[in-house]
Each structure stands twice: as C-alpha cells, then as structure tokens.
Tab-separated table of C-alpha atoms in Angstrom:
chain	number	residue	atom	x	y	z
D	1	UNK	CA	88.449	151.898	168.017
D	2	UNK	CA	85.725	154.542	166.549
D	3	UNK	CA	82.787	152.421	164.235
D	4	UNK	CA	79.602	152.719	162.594
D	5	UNK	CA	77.162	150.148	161.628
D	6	UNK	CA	74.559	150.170	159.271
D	7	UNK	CA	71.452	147.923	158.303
D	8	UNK	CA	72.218	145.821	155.797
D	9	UNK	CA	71.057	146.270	152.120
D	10	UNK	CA	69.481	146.546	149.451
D	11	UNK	CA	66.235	148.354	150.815
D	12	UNK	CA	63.575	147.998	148.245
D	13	UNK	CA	60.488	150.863	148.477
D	14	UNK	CA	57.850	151.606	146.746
D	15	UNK	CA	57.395	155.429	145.938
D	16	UNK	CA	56.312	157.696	148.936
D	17	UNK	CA	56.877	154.725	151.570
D	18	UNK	CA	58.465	155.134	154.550
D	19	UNK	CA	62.430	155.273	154.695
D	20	UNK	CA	64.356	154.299	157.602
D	21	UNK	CA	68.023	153.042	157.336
D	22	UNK	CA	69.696	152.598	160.893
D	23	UNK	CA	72.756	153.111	161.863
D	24	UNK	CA	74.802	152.887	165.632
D	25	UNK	CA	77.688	154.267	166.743
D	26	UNK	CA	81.270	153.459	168.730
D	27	UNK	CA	83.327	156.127	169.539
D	28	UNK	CA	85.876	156.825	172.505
D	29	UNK	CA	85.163	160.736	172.634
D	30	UNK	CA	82.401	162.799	171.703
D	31	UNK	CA	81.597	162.649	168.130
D	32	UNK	CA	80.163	164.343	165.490
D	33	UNK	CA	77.334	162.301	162.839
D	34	UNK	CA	76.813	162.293	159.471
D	35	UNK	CA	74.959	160.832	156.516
D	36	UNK	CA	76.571	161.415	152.999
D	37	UNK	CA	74.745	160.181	149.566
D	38	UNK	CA	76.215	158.496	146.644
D	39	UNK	CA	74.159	158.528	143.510
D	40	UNK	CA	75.311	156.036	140.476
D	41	UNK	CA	78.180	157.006	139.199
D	42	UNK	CA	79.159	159.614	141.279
D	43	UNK	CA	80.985	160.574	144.564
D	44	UNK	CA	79.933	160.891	147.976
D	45	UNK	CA	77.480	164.106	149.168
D	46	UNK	CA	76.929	165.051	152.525
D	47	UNK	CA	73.113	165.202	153.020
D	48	UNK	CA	73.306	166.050	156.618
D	49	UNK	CA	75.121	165.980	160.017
D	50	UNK	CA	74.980	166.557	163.564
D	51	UNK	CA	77.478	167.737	165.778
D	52	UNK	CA	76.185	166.999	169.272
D	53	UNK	CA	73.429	165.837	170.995
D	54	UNK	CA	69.349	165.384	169.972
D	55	UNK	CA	70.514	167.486	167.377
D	56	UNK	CA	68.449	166.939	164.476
D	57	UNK	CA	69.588	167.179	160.785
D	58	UNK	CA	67.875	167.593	157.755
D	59	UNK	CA	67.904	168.021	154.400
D	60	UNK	CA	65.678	167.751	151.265
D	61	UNK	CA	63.203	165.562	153.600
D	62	UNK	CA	65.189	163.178	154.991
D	63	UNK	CA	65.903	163.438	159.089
D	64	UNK	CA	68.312	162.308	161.358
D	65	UNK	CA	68.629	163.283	165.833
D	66	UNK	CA	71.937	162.543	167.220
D	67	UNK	CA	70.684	160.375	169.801
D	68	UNK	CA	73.735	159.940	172.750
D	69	UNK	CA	71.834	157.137	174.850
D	70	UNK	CA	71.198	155.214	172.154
D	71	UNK	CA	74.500	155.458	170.096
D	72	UNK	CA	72.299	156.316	167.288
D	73	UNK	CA	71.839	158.135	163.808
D	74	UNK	CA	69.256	156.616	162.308
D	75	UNK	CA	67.871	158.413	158.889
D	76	UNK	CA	64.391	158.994	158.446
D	77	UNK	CA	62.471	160.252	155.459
D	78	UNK	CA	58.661	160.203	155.298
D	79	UNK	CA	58.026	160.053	151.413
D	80	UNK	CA	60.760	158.345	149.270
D	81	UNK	CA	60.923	159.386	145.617
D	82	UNK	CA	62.522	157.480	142.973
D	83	UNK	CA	64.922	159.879	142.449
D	84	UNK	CA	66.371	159.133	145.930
D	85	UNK	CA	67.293	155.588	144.399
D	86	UNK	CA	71.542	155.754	146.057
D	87	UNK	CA	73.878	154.174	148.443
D	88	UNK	CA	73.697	156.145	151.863
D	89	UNK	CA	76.160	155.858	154.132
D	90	UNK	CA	76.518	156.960	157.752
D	91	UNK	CA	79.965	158.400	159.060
D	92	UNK	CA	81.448	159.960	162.237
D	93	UNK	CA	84.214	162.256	163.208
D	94	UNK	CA	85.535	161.977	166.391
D	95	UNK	CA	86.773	165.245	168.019
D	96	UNK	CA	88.763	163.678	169.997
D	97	UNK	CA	91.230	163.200	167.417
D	98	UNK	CA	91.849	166.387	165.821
D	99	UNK	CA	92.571	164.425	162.399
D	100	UNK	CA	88.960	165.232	161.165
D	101	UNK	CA	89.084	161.232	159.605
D	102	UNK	CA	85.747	160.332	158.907
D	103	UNK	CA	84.814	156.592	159.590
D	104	UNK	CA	82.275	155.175	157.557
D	105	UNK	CA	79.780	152.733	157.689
D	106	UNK	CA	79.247	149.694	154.951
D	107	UNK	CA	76.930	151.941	152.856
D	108	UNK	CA	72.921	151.143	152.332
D	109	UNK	CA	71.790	150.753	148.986
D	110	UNK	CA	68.068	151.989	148.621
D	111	UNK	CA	66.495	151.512	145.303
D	112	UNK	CA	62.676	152.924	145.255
D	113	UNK	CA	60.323	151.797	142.719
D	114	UNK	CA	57.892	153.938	140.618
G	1	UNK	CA	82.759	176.813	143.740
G	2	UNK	CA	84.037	174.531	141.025
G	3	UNK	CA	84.197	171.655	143.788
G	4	UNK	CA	86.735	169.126	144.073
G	5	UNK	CA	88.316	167.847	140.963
G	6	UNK	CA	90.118	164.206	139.799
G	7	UNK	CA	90.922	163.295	136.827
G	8	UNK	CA	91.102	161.196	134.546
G	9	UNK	CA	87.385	160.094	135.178
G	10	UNK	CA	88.422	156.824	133.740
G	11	UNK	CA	91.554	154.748	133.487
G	12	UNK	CA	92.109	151.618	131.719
G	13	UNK	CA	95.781	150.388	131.759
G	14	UNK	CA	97.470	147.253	131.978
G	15	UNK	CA	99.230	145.100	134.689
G	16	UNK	CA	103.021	146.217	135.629
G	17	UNK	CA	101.552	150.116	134.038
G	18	UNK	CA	102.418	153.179	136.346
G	19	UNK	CA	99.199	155.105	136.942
G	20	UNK	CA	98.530	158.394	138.064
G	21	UNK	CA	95.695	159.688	139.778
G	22	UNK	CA	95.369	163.762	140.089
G	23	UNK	CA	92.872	165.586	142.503
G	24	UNK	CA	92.297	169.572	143.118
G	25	UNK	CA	91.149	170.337	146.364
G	26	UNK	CA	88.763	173.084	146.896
G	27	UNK	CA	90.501	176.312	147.173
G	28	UNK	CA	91.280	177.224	150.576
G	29	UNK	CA	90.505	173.415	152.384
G	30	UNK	CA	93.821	172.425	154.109
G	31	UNK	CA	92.682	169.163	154.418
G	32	UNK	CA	92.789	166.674	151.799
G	33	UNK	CA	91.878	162.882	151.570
G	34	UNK	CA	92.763	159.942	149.466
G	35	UNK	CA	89.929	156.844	149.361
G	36	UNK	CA	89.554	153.753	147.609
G	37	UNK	CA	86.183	152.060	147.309
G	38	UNK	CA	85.750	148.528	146.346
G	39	UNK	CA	82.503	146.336	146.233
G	40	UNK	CA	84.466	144.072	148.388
G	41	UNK	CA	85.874	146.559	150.926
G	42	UNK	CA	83.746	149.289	150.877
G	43	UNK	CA	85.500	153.048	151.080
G	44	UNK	CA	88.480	152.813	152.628
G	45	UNK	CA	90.862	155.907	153.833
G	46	UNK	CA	94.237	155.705	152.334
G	47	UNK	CA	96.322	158.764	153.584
G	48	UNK	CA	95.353	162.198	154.448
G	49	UNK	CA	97.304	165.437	154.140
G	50	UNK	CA	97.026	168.563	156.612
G	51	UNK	CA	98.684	172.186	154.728
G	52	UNK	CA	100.016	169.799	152.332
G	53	UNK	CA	102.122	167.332	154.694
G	54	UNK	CA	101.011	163.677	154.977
G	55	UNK	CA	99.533	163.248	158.409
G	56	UNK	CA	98.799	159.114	158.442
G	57	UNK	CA	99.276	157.324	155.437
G	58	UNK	CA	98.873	154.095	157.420
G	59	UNK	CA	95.536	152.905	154.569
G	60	UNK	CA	98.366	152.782	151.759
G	61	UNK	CA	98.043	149.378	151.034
G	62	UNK	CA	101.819	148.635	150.244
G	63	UNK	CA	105.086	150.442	149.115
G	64	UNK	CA	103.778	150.296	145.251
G	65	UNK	CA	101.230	153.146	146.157
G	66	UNK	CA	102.923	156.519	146.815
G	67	UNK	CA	100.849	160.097	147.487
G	68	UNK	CA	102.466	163.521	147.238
G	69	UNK	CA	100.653	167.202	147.610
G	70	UNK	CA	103.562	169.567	146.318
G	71	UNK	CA	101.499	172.731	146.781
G	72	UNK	CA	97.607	173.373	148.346
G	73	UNK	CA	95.613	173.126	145.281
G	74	UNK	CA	97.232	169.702	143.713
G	75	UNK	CA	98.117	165.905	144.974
G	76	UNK	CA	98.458	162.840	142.855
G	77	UNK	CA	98.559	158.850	143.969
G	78	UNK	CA	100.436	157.100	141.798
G	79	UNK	CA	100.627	153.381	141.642
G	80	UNK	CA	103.804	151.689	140.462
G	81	UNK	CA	103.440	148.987	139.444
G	82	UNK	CA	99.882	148.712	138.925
G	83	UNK	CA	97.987	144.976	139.395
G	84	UNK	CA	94.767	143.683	139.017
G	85	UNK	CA	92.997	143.852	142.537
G	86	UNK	CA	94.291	147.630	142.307
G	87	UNK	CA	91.082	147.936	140.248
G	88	UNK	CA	88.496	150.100	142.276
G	89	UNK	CA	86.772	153.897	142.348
G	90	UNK	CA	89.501	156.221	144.281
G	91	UNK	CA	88.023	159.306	145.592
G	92	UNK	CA	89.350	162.693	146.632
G	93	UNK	CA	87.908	164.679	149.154
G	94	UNK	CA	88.681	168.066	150.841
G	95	UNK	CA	87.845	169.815	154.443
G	96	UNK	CA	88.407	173.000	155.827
G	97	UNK	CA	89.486	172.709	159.376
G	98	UNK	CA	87.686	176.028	161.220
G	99	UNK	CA	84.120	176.422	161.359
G	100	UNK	CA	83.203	172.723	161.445
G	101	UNK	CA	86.056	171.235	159.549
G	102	UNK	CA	84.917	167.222	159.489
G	103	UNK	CA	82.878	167.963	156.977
G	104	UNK	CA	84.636	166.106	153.834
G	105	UNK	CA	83.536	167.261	150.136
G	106	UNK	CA	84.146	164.669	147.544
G	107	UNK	CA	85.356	164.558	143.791
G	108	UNK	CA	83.546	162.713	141.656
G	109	UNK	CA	86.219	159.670	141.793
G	110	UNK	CA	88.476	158.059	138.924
G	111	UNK	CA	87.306	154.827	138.045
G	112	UNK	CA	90.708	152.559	137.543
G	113	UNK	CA	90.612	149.155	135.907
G	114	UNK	CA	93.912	147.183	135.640
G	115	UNK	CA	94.005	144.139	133.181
C-alpha cells in the first residue's frame, strides 16, 4: 500500500541554518505531495504541495520539487527562524483512489534555537 | 472563512463516561475527516464522510467509537464507553473535492483525557 517516510526527529538548528527534513514516497498510482505544519498546540496547516512532477512548492521560504525518479519530497528552507520551531509532516494523496485520504508520514519535530 | 471548528477544545472525563466530540466543516467542503493523534501512533485516519455518508470507517478502532454527519455543516464521534488509552488529540478536517480537492484543512483538535 501508499507510504511516506520521514527522517527521524527532533532536528535541532540554530537560527538562520539550513533546514532540510526528507521525506520518500510509495504509491501505486500517480500521486499528489504535501507538507502540512503543526505548531504547539494546534492543528495541522498545509504549508505546501505538489501535484505532479518537478513541481516545486513553496511557501513562506520553505521549498519542496516533486521529484518522480527519486520518490521524493524533501523540504528545504534556507534560513530557519525560531518561530518555525513545529512538527512537519509530509503526506500524499493518491489519485488513484478517488477517496482524497491523505497518508501521512511520522511527523518531524524541528525546534530552532535563538 | 471561519475555518473548521471542534469543540470542546478540552475534555476531561472519566473511565466508562460517554464523550462527544463535535466538528463544523467548512461551508461548502463535502469531504470531511475524523483523526486521532497519539505520541505513540502518530495521526491516524479514523473514518471519512463524502456529502455526508461514511465512505470507510475501517480506522474506528472498535464498536465503542461511533461517527455520524446528519447534515453538511455538522458530525460528532462519540465514544461509549470511554477508557483510558482513548486519551489522545482528535482532529477534524475538511476538503472540497473540485479544483484540487486532497487538500485537507484542519480544526484545531479536542484534546480528550480519560481517567
């Protein structure tokens, strides 16, 4: 069946390091990618998706390319703030099944220091 | 867009209690989604409803958990009776099925702790 698998956390950055958090794909048809955000305390937000691929999504600087050979969704952001301090977690919908179920991945906790 | 709604935010009851758990979808989404999240399972789909009819409830964990969504802008999940390992963060969520419909919006969850 359809899975996602992320890097194990907790990622620990300082501020305006690097962020990458990497996540692969399995998925019998052709799916569509996403990254949602869940701050303390709250629910999940999407933050970005693609829908086919070397699409690239983005949103409030962090970046993501739908890459097909690779199985791949991997989110990128080039300056971390403290603010960004969540639990990300990558997801896919696979077209295939009209259900529009979302399978998620375990969830990366990122906590950036000041 | 007032987003999708849950309440209560919080619920404390006791073991053997019947809870209920309310959600609003946002108005005009004909999808609607029932999670649980745990620290030791993660976020976990329990049943999903299409125009109001449940489509694969097949996450329920067992017959004391029940869903219904009477009309398009409620549902509730009621557990009867409520235990213990019950105790987790259950989310709502809504889609819209046209234009790109996998994209899920989330409630801000009710928190449930069963002593």
């Amino acid at each position: 069946g359809d899975s996602v698998t992320q890097m194990e956390g907790p990622v620990t950055l300082s501020e305006e390091a690097f962020l990458t958090i990497n996540c692969t794909y399995t998925a019998t048809g052709y799916p569509s990618l996403f990254w949602y955000v869940q701050y303390p305390g709250e629910g999940l937000q999407l933050l970005l998706k693609a829908t086919k691929a070397d699409d690239k999504g983005s949103n409030k600087g962090f970046e993501a390319t739908y890459r097909k050979e690779t199985t791949s969704f991997h989110l990128e952001k080039g300056s971390v703030q403290v603010s960004d301090s969540a639990v990300y977690f990558c997801a896919l919908s696979d077209r295939m099944d009209s259900s529009y179920k979302l399978i998620f991945g375990s969830g990366t906790r990122l906590l950036v220091r000041p | 867009d007032a987003g999708v709604i849950q309440s209560p935010r919080h619920e404390v009851t006791e073991m053997g209690q019947e809870v209920t758990l309310r959600c609003k979808p946002i108005s005009g989404h004909d999808y609607l989604f029932w999670y649980r999240q745990t620290m030791m399972r993660g976020l976990e789909l329990l049943i999903y409803f299409n125009n109001n009819v449940p489509i694969d409830d097949s996450g329920m964990p067992e017959d004391r958990f029940s869903a219904k969504m009477p009309n398009a802008s409620f549902s509730t999940l009621k557990i009867q009776p409520s235990e213990p390992r019950d105790s987790a963060v259950y989310f709502c969520a809504s889609s819209l099925s046209t234009g790109g419909g996998e994209t899920q919006y989330f409630g801000p969850g009710t928190r449930l702790l069963v002593l």
